Every structure is written in C-alpha cells, then in structure tokens.
C-alpha cells in the first residue's frame, strides 16, 4: 500500500461512504473501486483500510490547519 496523492483533491462534494459527511480520505482498493471516508470513519477503520488499499489519499490534515 502506498500513501500517495490521487488527483484531484477532495472537495466538499466528496462524501463519506459510511455516513455522508465530507470525505477527507479516498481509498483506492487493490480489488478495484474506491471508498471515501470522513476523518472520523477514516480513523476508525485505518488499520483495515491499509490492508486492502492500493493507494490512500489522506487529506485529514486540512482539519488541523
């Protein structure tokens, strides 16, 4: 798994697949497809996501700036 940027950057239109909040993480799966998560769900599922991800675009730092 590689944590590299995937373009384009996430915007307010991108929504968490779990709860519908603004997404701050995009996960490109090894099996194909992608998932998006808010900061809360990204943190809650980070360990499992790193096991199944080909790439992760993590923009949660936008919340701490």
mmCIF file of C-alpha atoms in Angstrom:
data_model
loop_
_atom_site.group_PDB
_atom_site.id
_atom_site.type_symbol
_atom_site.label_atom_id
_atom_site.label_comp_id
_atom_site.label_asym_id
_atom_site.label_seq_id
_atom_site.Cartn_x
_atom_site.Cartn_y
_atom_site.Cartn_z
ATOM 1 C CA UNK A 1 0.000 0.000 0.000
ATOM 2 C CA UNK A 2 1.268 3.414 -0.926
ATOM 3 C CA UNK A 3 0.072 6.679 0.597
ATOM 4 C CA UNK A 4 0.331 8.879 -2.460
ATOM 5 C CA UNK A 5 -1.815 11.721 -3.657
ATOM 6 C CA UNK A 6 -4.558 10.879 -6.101
ATOM 7 C CA UNK A 7 -5.799 13.787 -8.168
ATOM 8 C CA UNK A 8 -7.981 15.692 -7.941
ATOM 9 C CA UNK A 9 -8.012 16.841 -4.341
ATOM 10 C CA UNK A 10 -11.110 16.083 -2.331
ATOM 11 C CA UNK A 11 -13.770 18.789 -2.145
ATOM 12 C CA UNK A 12 -16.940 19.454 -0.160
ATOM 13 C CA UNK A 13 -18.819 17.470 -2.827
ATOM 14 C CA UNK A 14 -16.981 14.278 -1.869
ATOM 15 C CA UNK A 15 -18.949 12.448 0.806
ATOM 16 C CA UNK A 16 -18.152 9.660 3.266
ATOM 17 C CA UNK A 17 -19.479 6.307 2.072
ATOM 18 C CA UNK A 18 -20.285 5.413 5.673
ATOM 19 C CA UNK A 19 -22.189 8.450 6.995
ATOM 20 C CA UNK A 20 -22.424 11.083 4.245
ATOM 21 C CA UNK A 21 -20.206 13.700 5.948
ATOM 22 C CA UNK A 22 -17.496 15.477 3.959
ATOM 23 C CA UNK A 23 -14.805 13.000 2.880
ATOM 24 C CA UNK A 24 -11.182 13.633 3.770
ATOM 25 C CA UNK A 25 -9.808 10.247 2.713
ATOM 26 C CA UNK A 26 -10.048 8.384 -0.599
ATOM 27 C CA UNK A 27 -9.030 4.731 -0.632
ATOM 28 C CA UNK A 28 -8.240 3.050 -3.939
ATOM 29 C CA UNK A 29 -8.769 -0.663 -3.367
ATOM 30 C CA UNK A 30 -6.484 -3.386 -4.724
ATOM 31 C CA UNK A 31 -9.588 -5.258 -5.869
ATOM 32 C CA UNK A 32 -10.778 -2.223 -7.845
ATOM 33 C CA UNK A 33 -13.041 0.656 -6.934
ATOM 34 C CA UNK A 34 -12.667 3.305 -4.317
ATOM 35 C CA UNK A 35 -14.106 4.283 -0.966
ATOM 36 C CA UNK A 36 -14.316 7.690 0.668
ATOM 37 C CA UNK A 37 -14.382 8.411 4.385
ATOM 38 C CA UNK A 38 -14.819 11.347 6.736
ATOM 39 C CA UNK A 39 -11.998 11.876 9.228
ATOM 40 C CA UNK A 40 -13.898 10.003 11.960
ATOM 41 C CA UNK A 41 -14.522 6.852 9.915
ATOM 42 C CA UNK A 42 -11.060 7.015 8.330
ATOM 43 C CA UNK A 43 -9.523 6.905 11.803
ATOM 44 C CA UNK A 44 -11.881 4.178 12.979
ATOM 45 C CA UNK A 45 -11.069 1.890 10.023
ATOM 46 C CA UNK A 46 -7.490 2.955 9.193
ATOM 47 C CA UNK A 47 -5.852 -0.351 10.142
ATOM 48 C CA UNK A 48 -8.148 -2.440 7.939
ATOM 49 C CA UNK A 49 -8.024 0.083 5.090
ATOM 50 C CA UNK A 50 -4.231 -0.078 4.913
ATOM 51 C CA UNK A 51 -4.527 -3.853 4.471
ATOM 52 C CA UNK A 52 -6.828 -3.638 1.425
ATOM 53 C CA UNK A 53 -5.677 -0.363 -0.171
ATOM 54 C CA UNK A 54 -3.523 0.068 -3.211
ATOM 55 C CA UNK A 55 -3.386 3.824 -2.586
ATOM 56 C CA UNK A 56 -4.686 6.175 0.089
ATOM 57 C CA UNK A 57 -5.264 9.880 -0.407
ATOM 58 C CA UNK A 58 -5.374 11.267 3.128
ATOM 59 C CA UNK A 59 -6.380 14.915 3.406
ATOM 60 C CA UNK A 60 -7.347 14.862 7.086
ATOM 61 C CA UNK A 61 -4.576 17.402 7.720
ATOM 62 C CA UNK A 62 -6.947 20.031 6.259
ATOM 63 C CA UNK A 63 -8.871 19.804 9.525
ATOM 64 C CA UNK A 64 -5.860 20.773 11.647
ATOM 65 C CA UNK A 65 -4.719 23.800 9.670
#
